[in-house]
Every structure is written in C-alpha cells, then in structure tokens.
Amino acid sequence: MSISSVKGFRDVLPREAARRRRIVDEAVRVLTGYGYEEIELPILERLELFSRSVGQTSDIVEKEMYSFEDRDGTIVALRPEGTAAVARAYTEAGLARALPVARLYYIGPMFRRERPQKGRFRQFTQIGAELLGRDDPEADAETLFLIADLCRAVGVETARIDVNSLGDAACRPAYREALAAYGRERMASLCPECQARLARNPLRVLDCKNESCREATRDAPIMLNYLCEPCRSHHDRVLELAAAAGVELTPNPRMVRGLDYYCRTAFEIVAEGLGAQDAIGGGGRYDGLVEALGGPALPGIGFAFGVERLDMAAGARDVAASPAEFLVAPIGEGPATVALRLAGRLRAARRSVELAPSTRRLKAQLKSADKAGIRYVIIVGDEEIASGRATVRDMVERVDRPGCFPLEAAAADIVESVTRTG
Ligand code: HAM
C-alpha cells in the first residue's frame, strides 16, 4: 500500500510553489520598503511560550497545539503562530536596548490541529510582521497602510480590513463582566462550548459561528462602548489617520480575535469568495505581551497573512512558466560527454540549460523543446563532433543553423552566436 500524507498536511506542487514564491517576493519587497528586516525563528518552542501569550483558554492552546514531552522532559510545541516567538527572541537577544524600535518580519510554517476544510490546514505558511517599541496611533495607522499596500502588491485588491478596539487592562474587565452577565441571562440559547466560554473567556462567545449563539448575542454589549478615555482617543486617532491616508477600514465591533494577547487596535483582513475561511490575515496591538513573557515593558503591533489564503484570494493566478533558454541535445552516446561539458560552461555563465538524454531521437528532442517553450536547441550529433561545430535549431524562426559555433567555444561566444538572428 502506498503511503499518503498526514491529514491536514499538504504538498505544494511546482505550479503552486511558483505562485507562492511570487507572493512572498512581492510581500518582502513591500515589507522591506517599510523598513522591516527578516527574523528566522525556530519551529519548536516551549509550550509555555504559547500558553502564556496566546492564552490558556484560547482554542489554539486548549485543543489545537501539536505538543509533546521531549526526551529531556521539556514540554515543547510546534509553533501555532509567530508573534510570541518574536517577542521571546527579541527579549532573549537583549535587543530592547540596542534596538528600541524594531520592525521584524518572518515567513514560515505554523501548525494548528484544526478540522481541515477549504482554506484551513494543519500546517500552513504565514508571512508575519511585528513592529515593537511603538505605542502611538501613528504606528497602528502605518501598519494598516502597509497591510493595504501588501494586499495590492500580491494581487488581492478587493480585500476588506475589519477593525475594532479591544480596550486594555483598565477597561476590558468591566466589559468582560457586562458581556458575561448578558450571556448568563441567555445561557439556554448558547451552545455548550459558549456556555463554558462565558466563565473563562466571554469575548470568544461573539466569535461563535453557531446560529443560535449569533442570534442570542445579536444585541450583546460591545467593547467600543466600554473603552476608557486613553483607549477611546487612541482608537479615534487611528481611524482619523487611516482615513487621511486613504486606507479604507470597516468597523466591526464584534470582532474579538482568537488570541488573548491583543489590546486596543485589532483587525482582520477578509477576502470575498473564499467560503467560511475568508480571513486572509489578522493582527493587532499587543502592548503587554513582551512584559508578560518576562521581557521589558514594550508595546507592539503586527499582523500575519496566511500564504495559502493569499494565493486563493489572488485567484491562484498562474505565474508564467520560465522555460530554460537552451536545450542541449546530444544525439548518441559519443556526443553525450561533449554536450555535458557545453551545458556546464553555459550554466557556469548563469544561463539556464536543459540537457536532453542522448538516447532520445532528434525529433523527440525538438518536440520536447517546443512543448517546454525553449527557443534554442543546440544539437550535438556525430556530424557536429566530426566538424567540431554545433548545429542550432531556432524554434521560433523554425530554422537550422549548421556550424553555428565551435563546440569548445566559451559561454559568451556561444550565447552570442546562438541568439544572433538572421
Ligand atoms: P491569526 O489570525 O491566528 O493571527 O492568523 C493569521 C492568518 O493565518 C489568518 O488570517 C489565516 O490567513 C492564516 N491561518 C490561520 N490558521 C490557519 C489554518 N489553519 N490554515 C490556513 N491558514 C491559517 C496570528 O497568527 C497572529 N500571530 C497575527 C499577529 C501578528 N498578530 C500580531 N502580530
């Protein structure tokens, strides 16, 4: 019996890989333009890193983590997200003093044991960015501007950016209590999961997809009505700056995010037509996170996009294939070594070359060049060996050029002779 991949884990085949490469390249170009630098983080972290940041009662920590006890007794987990690890790395490297404001981005696989469905996988790739050391609303507005830029650059022009404020440690407790009280009065209409959430993490009740929970919480209190004065003015200023910069935001007072470290500005980037999993990205401010992980009291704001969902939202637009420039076609065993050396010289000069098997007939070789879209076929048969010069078939002009260049010519001379038209 053949072996299949693990449920929720998938292969990225060449066409998709090419599309993802383009998305990542464009995203990196945009991020670099905003001064972000790359950070590479481990895939395995201590479980505690996530339980103390993402939150003990979050779905991710409660039921979605791939965690195990390592042989030395350390409890470790495959990372479900990148923000906590950036905060840890930043603190561990002592960067807070050297780099009081840091802009860091990361690209890599994340792991969540969710129920697989369209757009939802157990291993997926995020492009994430974190701005540490800034707590002013201008940082939030610039981040939103960056998000809009990034969406455009990767070809997702129609994405909507939902925003909300989640308040802070001063104003959220009263809101939590009000929401919990509201929920307790409607206990019978809530699903068992939300009934349990009410006591531990009432905000998550607003996120439930269950129809009866949505109905029961339709008029639930919203955080915006409970913001303290500093959170209120921060939020107003973010909206004002974003509007001035032409970033279109959609207020969504029910959006609470699934990770507990957020405060104040929170957002989700939503694309049309993706089905239930339509959030292509999400993020927000997390001013208490670095300190909660034992680092300095340092604010932060960031976001992450899911590469699979960006690809879907961009319409899985195929990237034009880039065929090799030359096909070197040896005809017979004798010419094979000459062809191998010739291809080697061209490749050393950074030209892209496909080398055909010497056992294949010339007709088949030309056909495969045509199919692959390779313009120049360099033919090395017995006649060419005898004359010491290669024949070239230009697949576009449909002409043969016998004796086009000496077989031992340098790469630059070969390219010159082969690409000369007429
Ligand atoms: P998140 O909303 O949990 O935020 O994930 C960000 C994005 O990752 C989602 O919008 C989605 O596109 C993608 N994603 C999440 N889970 C899956 C999955 N199972 N399959 C496919 N794609 C998925 C975070 O992870 C935060 N760390 C973002 C952040 C950065 N906040 C501040 N800085």
XYZ file of C-alpha atoms and ligand atoms in Angstrom:
455
model
C 0.000 0.000 0.000
C 1.364 3.418 -0.871
C 1.945 5.932 1.898
C -0.154 9.099 1.900
C 0.488 12.425 3.588
C -0.862 13.116 7.084
C -4.387 14.566 7.269
C -4.336 18.364 7.098
C -0.726 18.404 5.817
C -0.255 19.005 2.141
C 2.280 19.140 -0.638
C 2.868 22.317 -2.588
C 3.445 21.219 -6.168
C 5.573 23.273 -8.603
C 2.853 25.496 -10.101
C 1.520 26.474 -6.715
C 5.063 26.812 -5.389
C 5.813 29.295 -8.188
C 2.726 31.327 -7.284
C 3.639 31.301 -3.596
C 7.193 32.356 -4.405
C 5.811 35.384 -6.267
C 3.513 36.272 -3.357
C 6.353 36.006 -0.862
C 8.729 38.008 -3.077
C 6.181 40.804 -3.501
C 5.395 40.836 0.226
C 9.076 41.012 1.113
C 9.544 43.880 -1.320
C 6.734 45.824 0.383
C 7.922 44.988 3.915
C 11.482 45.996 3.099
C 10.142 49.297 1.795
C 8.700 49.966 5.261
C 11.998 49.153 6.969
C 11.188 45.626 8.147
C 14.039 43.141 8.482
C 13.781 39.376 8.416
C 13.986 37.238 11.529
C 14.143 33.433 11.353
C 12.649 31.637 14.309
C 12.578 28.010 15.421
C 9.594 25.841 14.606
C 9.744 24.174 18.014
C 9.232 26.273 21.152
C 8.439 25.623 24.801
C 4.704 25.049 25.151
C 4.628 27.643 27.912
C 5.513 30.385 25.433
C 2.113 29.975 23.815
C 0.034 29.229 26.892
C 1.326 32.457 28.471
C 0.735 34.617 25.388
C -1.884 33.221 23.035
C -3.821 32.297 26.181
C -4.598 29.267 28.274
C -8.288 29.412 27.305
C -7.818 30.124 23.592
C -8.852 27.395 21.137
C -5.272 27.250 19.882
C -3.787 26.372 23.275
C -6.739 24.378 24.532
C -7.080 21.991 21.653
C -5.055 22.786 18.573
C -1.445 22.515 19.546
C 0.962 19.792 18.474
C 2.810 19.392 21.732
C 4.845 16.622 23.302
C 7.348 15.915 26.007
C 10.881 15.950 24.660
C 13.345 13.315 25.861
C 14.788 15.667 28.470
C 11.346 16.303 29.928
C 10.814 19.744 28.322
C 7.248 20.185 27.095
C 7.518 21.589 23.593
C 5.106 22.555 20.815
C 5.193 23.118 17.069
C 4.564 26.848 16.817
C 0.945 27.768 16.062
C 1.882 31.405 15.326
C 4.878 33.736 15.252
C 4.204 36.791 17.431
C 5.021 35.172 20.782
C 8.265 33.799 19.358
C 9.294 37.224 18.030
C 8.679 38.711 21.490
C 10.713 35.902 23.081
C 13.584 36.196 20.599
C 13.706 39.963 20.943
C 13.943 39.721 24.723
C 16.360 36.795 24.699
C 18.772 38.569 22.360
C 18.648 41.687 24.551
C 17.541 43.750 21.592
C 15.306 46.079 23.584
C 18.262 48.295 24.491
C 20.113 48.100 21.190
C 17.002 48.443 19.059
C 14.270 50.267 20.990
C 12.091 50.273 17.881
C 12.285 47.099 15.822
C 10.484 46.092 12.653
C 10.754 42.367 12.055
C 9.134 40.043 9.547
C 9.068 36.252 9.286
C 7.900 33.681 6.800
C 7.375 30.054 7.649
C 5.139 27.145 8.551
C 2.739 27.243 11.510
C 0.846 24.278 12.958
C -2.676 24.086 14.342
C -4.637 20.884 14.753
C -7.896 22.348 13.456
C -10.539 20.493 11.498
C -9.247 20.601 7.927
C -11.511 22.269 5.361
C -11.208 24.551 2.350
C -8.519 27.096 3.191
C -7.796 25.527 6.570
C -4.853 23.223 7.048
C -2.939 21.802 9.968
C 0.309 23.083 8.509
C 0.100 26.445 6.786
C 2.520 29.252 5.995
C 2.400 32.735 7.418
C 4.017 35.970 6.369
C 4.068 37.971 9.585
C 5.404 41.354 10.612
C 5.884 42.893 14.048
C 6.631 46.491 14.999
C 7.997 46.596 18.551
C 8.577 49.670 20.677
C 5.814 51.961 19.417
C 2.535 52.612 21.216
C 1.341 55.671 19.303
C -1.688 55.566 16.992
C 0.521 56.571 14.075
C 2.189 53.159 14.294
C -1.233 51.494 14.017
C -2.199 53.632 11.035
C 1.091 52.937 9.284
C 0.608 49.209 9.897
C -2.854 49.363 8.324
C -1.434 51.299 5.402
C 1.240 48.627 4.991
C -1.417 45.902 5.024
C -3.384 47.615 2.267
C -0.178 48.038 0.235
C 0.761 44.412 0.701
C -2.670 43.211 -0.424
C -2.408 45.266 -3.594
C 1.129 44.089 -4.298
C 0.195 40.413 -4.154
C -2.907 40.905 -6.302
C -5.666 40.909 -3.669
C -7.190 44.272 -4.499
C -10.646 43.707 -3.072
C -9.809 42.672 0.495
C -11.720 44.345 3.310
C -9.993 45.398 6.514
C -12.231 44.964 9.569
C -11.173 46.922 12.666
C -12.157 47.073 16.288
C -10.686 48.158 19.576
C -10.343 45.555 22.312
C -9.562 48.065 25.063
C -6.866 47.421 27.632
C -6.334 46.124 31.159
C -8.060 49.240 32.526
C -11.328 48.992 30.620
C -11.688 45.415 29.407
C -12.522 43.769 32.782
C -15.758 45.799 33.097
C -16.679 44.893 29.535
C -15.948 41.201 30.106
C -18.181 41.274 33.132
C -21.002 43.019 31.246
C -20.742 40.535 28.391
C -20.663 37.571 30.766
C -23.739 38.879 32.600
C -25.535 39.335 29.289
C -24.609 35.797 28.263
C -25.674 34.255 31.592
C -29.169 35.623 31.023
C -29.283 33.765 27.707
C -27.495 30.633 28.825
C -30.147 28.289 27.392
C -29.675 29.642 23.861
C -25.910 29.201 23.860
C -24.061 26.130 22.608
C -22.291 24.044 25.297
C -18.936 25.442 24.210
C -20.093 29.042 24.639
C -21.661 28.193 27.988
C -18.218 27.101 29.132
C -16.583 30.133 27.475
C -18.789 32.529 29.445
C -16.905 31.876 32.630
C -13.403 31.653 31.206
C -13.263 33.805 28.074
C -16.597 35.524 27.400
C -15.299 37.608 24.455
C -14.980 34.438 22.394
C -18.743 33.975 22.537
C -19.010 36.789 19.971
C -16.900 34.728 17.616
C -19.055 31.590 17.655
C -20.339 30.516 14.240
C -23.334 28.698 15.748
C -26.569 30.296 14.514
C -28.343 30.230 17.877
C -25.312 31.801 19.621
C -25.166 34.517 16.972
C -28.875 35.182 17.422
C -28.580 35.250 21.219
C -25.670 37.709 21.143
C -27.039 39.982 18.431
C -27.573 42.858 20.876
C -24.710 41.982 23.204
C -22.711 44.876 24.648
C -19.737 45.907 22.524
C -16.252 46.865 23.683
C -16.409 50.240 21.912
C -18.992 51.408 24.470
C -16.714 50.472 27.355
C -13.407 51.980 26.205
C -11.579 54.104 28.771
C -10.563 57.596 27.717
C -6.984 56.729 26.590
C -8.228 53.721 24.554
C -11.041 55.789 23.066
C -8.766 58.609 21.923
C -6.189 56.112 20.604
C -8.870 54.396 18.551
C -10.342 57.644 17.217
C -6.914 58.851 16.158
C -6.118 55.565 14.357
C -9.352 55.847 12.375
C -8.686 59.505 11.608
C -5.123 58.847 10.396
C -6.159 55.854 8.311
C -8.920 57.869 6.665
C -6.491 60.703 5.923
C -4.123 58.197 4.321
C -6.914 56.753 2.198
C -6.947 53.336 3.891
C -10.486 52.053 3.870
C -11.478 50.358 7.125
C -14.702 48.573 8.038
C -15.661 48.905 11.709
C -16.582 45.507 13.123
C -17.491 45.832 16.816
C -17.987 42.055 17.142
C -14.508 41.120 16.024
C -12.533 39.841 19.020
C -9.659 37.732 17.527
C -8.811 34.258 18.745
C -5.588 35.083 20.568
C -5.589 36.649 24.022
C -2.610 38.985 23.824
C -4.359 41.778 21.947
C -5.268 45.192 23.298
C -6.679 48.265 21.606
C -6.470 48.057 17.798
C -7.370 44.668 16.327
C -8.069 43.881 12.698
C -8.831 41.128 10.261
C -8.314 41.163 6.517
C -11.170 39.421 4.771
C -11.407 38.384 1.109
C -14.540 37.749 -0.883
C -15.437 34.347 -2.224
C -13.231 32.146 -0.070
C -16.038 30.456 1.850
C -16.009 30.006 5.612
C -12.274 30.576 5.963
C -12.224 34.035 4.476
C -9.710 35.741 6.779
C -6.565 36.067 4.728
C -4.798 37.867 7.553
C -5.204 39.259 11.014
C -3.402 41.114 13.737
C -3.413 43.948 16.171
C -1.730 45.655 19.073
C -0.232 43.659 21.963
C 1.236 46.155 24.408
C 1.508 43.796 27.399
C 2.884 40.752 25.603
C 6.639 41.244 25.818
C 6.413 42.028 29.530
C 4.122 39.047 30.174
C 6.846 36.850 28.702
C 9.412 38.241 31.136
C 10.808 40.965 28.889
C 10.787 44.747 29.238
C 7.522 46.716 29.172
C 7.465 47.168 25.431
C 4.455 47.813 23.215
C 3.962 46.174 19.841
C 1.658 45.829 16.879
C 1.725 43.378 13.995
C -0.109 41.104 11.633
C 0.191 37.837 9.768
C -1.167 36.691 6.427
C -1.796 33.067 5.507
C 0.043 32.354 2.266
C -2.421 29.628 1.180
C -5.314 32.045 1.578
C -3.477 34.906 -0.161
C -2.946 32.551 -3.083
C -6.634 31.605 -3.151
C -7.710 35.243 -2.877
C -5.351 36.252 -5.677
C -7.294 33.766 -7.804
C -4.478 31.208 -7.839
C -3.197 33.195 -10.801
C -0.608 31.159 -12.564
C 2.819 32.641 -12.832
C 4.150 32.441 -16.373
C 6.423 29.431 -16.632
C 10.029 30.387 -17.277
C 11.482 27.793 -19.609
C 15.192 27.188 -19.934
C 16.947 29.319 -22.567
C 18.680 26.392 -24.242
C 18.137 22.707 -24.756
C 21.401 20.904 -25.380
C 20.551 17.795 -27.384
C 23.223 15.124 -27.799
C 22.383 12.506 -30.412
C 24.053 9.264 -29.371
C 26.438 8.206 -26.656
C 29.570 9.729 -28.176
C 28.298 13.347 -28.193
C 26.931 12.995 -24.644
C 30.194 13.982 -22.924
C 30.728 16.977 -25.229
C 27.124 18.063 -24.575
C 27.589 17.708 -20.814
C 30.665 19.970 -20.902
C 28.944 22.500 -23.136
C 25.899 22.694 -20.863
C 28.271 23.042 -17.889
C 30.007 26.059 -19.437
C 26.685 27.773 -20.160
C 25.398 27.109 -16.640
C 28.621 28.422 -15.101
C 27.867 31.633 -17.014
C 24.404 31.666 -15.358
C 22.465 30.656 -18.443
C 19.600 28.208 -17.954
C 20.058 24.952 -19.793
C 18.193 21.700 -20.063
C 20.254 18.720 -21.083
C 18.384 16.058 -23.061
C 19.148 12.332 -22.783
C 21.401 11.144 -25.618
C 19.256 8.078 -26.234
C 16.318 10.105 -27.494
C 15.887 10.743 -31.205
C 16.307 14.305 -32.511
C 12.640 14.584 -33.485
C 11.536 13.774 -29.944
C 14.025 16.270 -28.545
C 12.726 19.078 -30.743
C 9.198 18.206 -29.767
C 10.013 18.407 -26.067
C 11.752 21.785 -26.574
C 8.643 23.076 -28.330
C 6.406 21.859 -25.547
C 8.562 23.403 -22.846
C 8.822 26.692 -24.754
C 12.613 26.531 -25.115
C 13.723 28.667 -28.047
C 17.191 27.348 -28.904
C 18.125 23.705 -29.318
C 21.872 23.075 -29.546
C 22.323 19.845 -31.458
C 25.450 17.768 -30.944
C 25.419 14.650 -33.160
C 28.164 12.641 -34.852
C 28.358 15.137 -37.735
C 28.861 18.004 -35.306
C 31.571 16.082 -33.469
C 33.296 15.423 -36.795
C 33.165 19.079 -37.880
C 33.809 20.416 -34.373
C 30.851 22.805 -34.683
C 27.322 22.682 -33.236
C 24.050 22.935 -35.137
C 21.395 25.218 -33.671
C 17.652 24.991 -34.263
C 15.780 28.228 -33.574
C 12.316 27.015 -32.552
C 10.747 30.427 -33.133
C 12.227 31.203 -36.547
C 11.969 27.498 -37.435
C 15.446 27.451 -38.988
C 18.537 25.291 -38.583
C 21.943 26.922 -38.333
C 24.554 24.266 -39.045
C 28.098 25.006 -37.814
C 26.757 27.810 -35.653
C 29.680 27.848 -33.177
C 32.739 25.746 -32.257
C 31.848 23.013 -29.759
C 34.553 24.125 -27.332
C 33.688 27.849 -27.535
C 33.375 29.928 -24.357
C 29.853 30.526 -22.981
C 29.726 34.197 -24.011
C 30.640 33.336 -27.624
C 28.077 30.521 -27.695
C 25.307 32.831 -26.475
C 26.375 35.482 -28.983
C 26.307 33.074 -31.925
C 23.129 31.269 -30.911
C 20.996 34.315 -30.229
C 22.168 36.239 -33.289
C 19.152 36.333 -35.591
C 19.083 36.247 -39.368
P -4.248 34.559 13.175
O -5.443 35.368 12.850
O -4.427 33.424 14.108
O -3.181 35.569 13.747
O -3.597 34.005 11.838
C -3.264 34.862 10.777
C -3.660 34.258 9.449
O -3.079 32.960 9.294
C -5.143 34.006 9.279
O -5.826 35.185 8.917
C -5.142 32.990 8.159
O -4.999 33.611 6.904
C -3.912 32.167 8.460
N -4.289 30.917 9.136
C -4.535 30.736 10.451
N -4.880 29.457 10.698
C -4.851 28.809 9.512
C -5.095 27.459 9.096
N -5.411 26.500 9.959
N -4.975 27.165 7.785
C -4.632 28.124 6.880
N -4.385 29.403 7.222
C -4.477 29.745 8.509
C -1.935 35.234 14.164
O -1.418 34.161 13.975
C -1.202 36.377 14.834
N 0.125 35.890 15.261
C -1.079 37.554 13.887
C -0.370 38.709 14.511
C 0.891 39.111 14.252
N -0.846 39.489 15.457
C 0.059 40.379 15.794
N 1.147 40.150 15.082
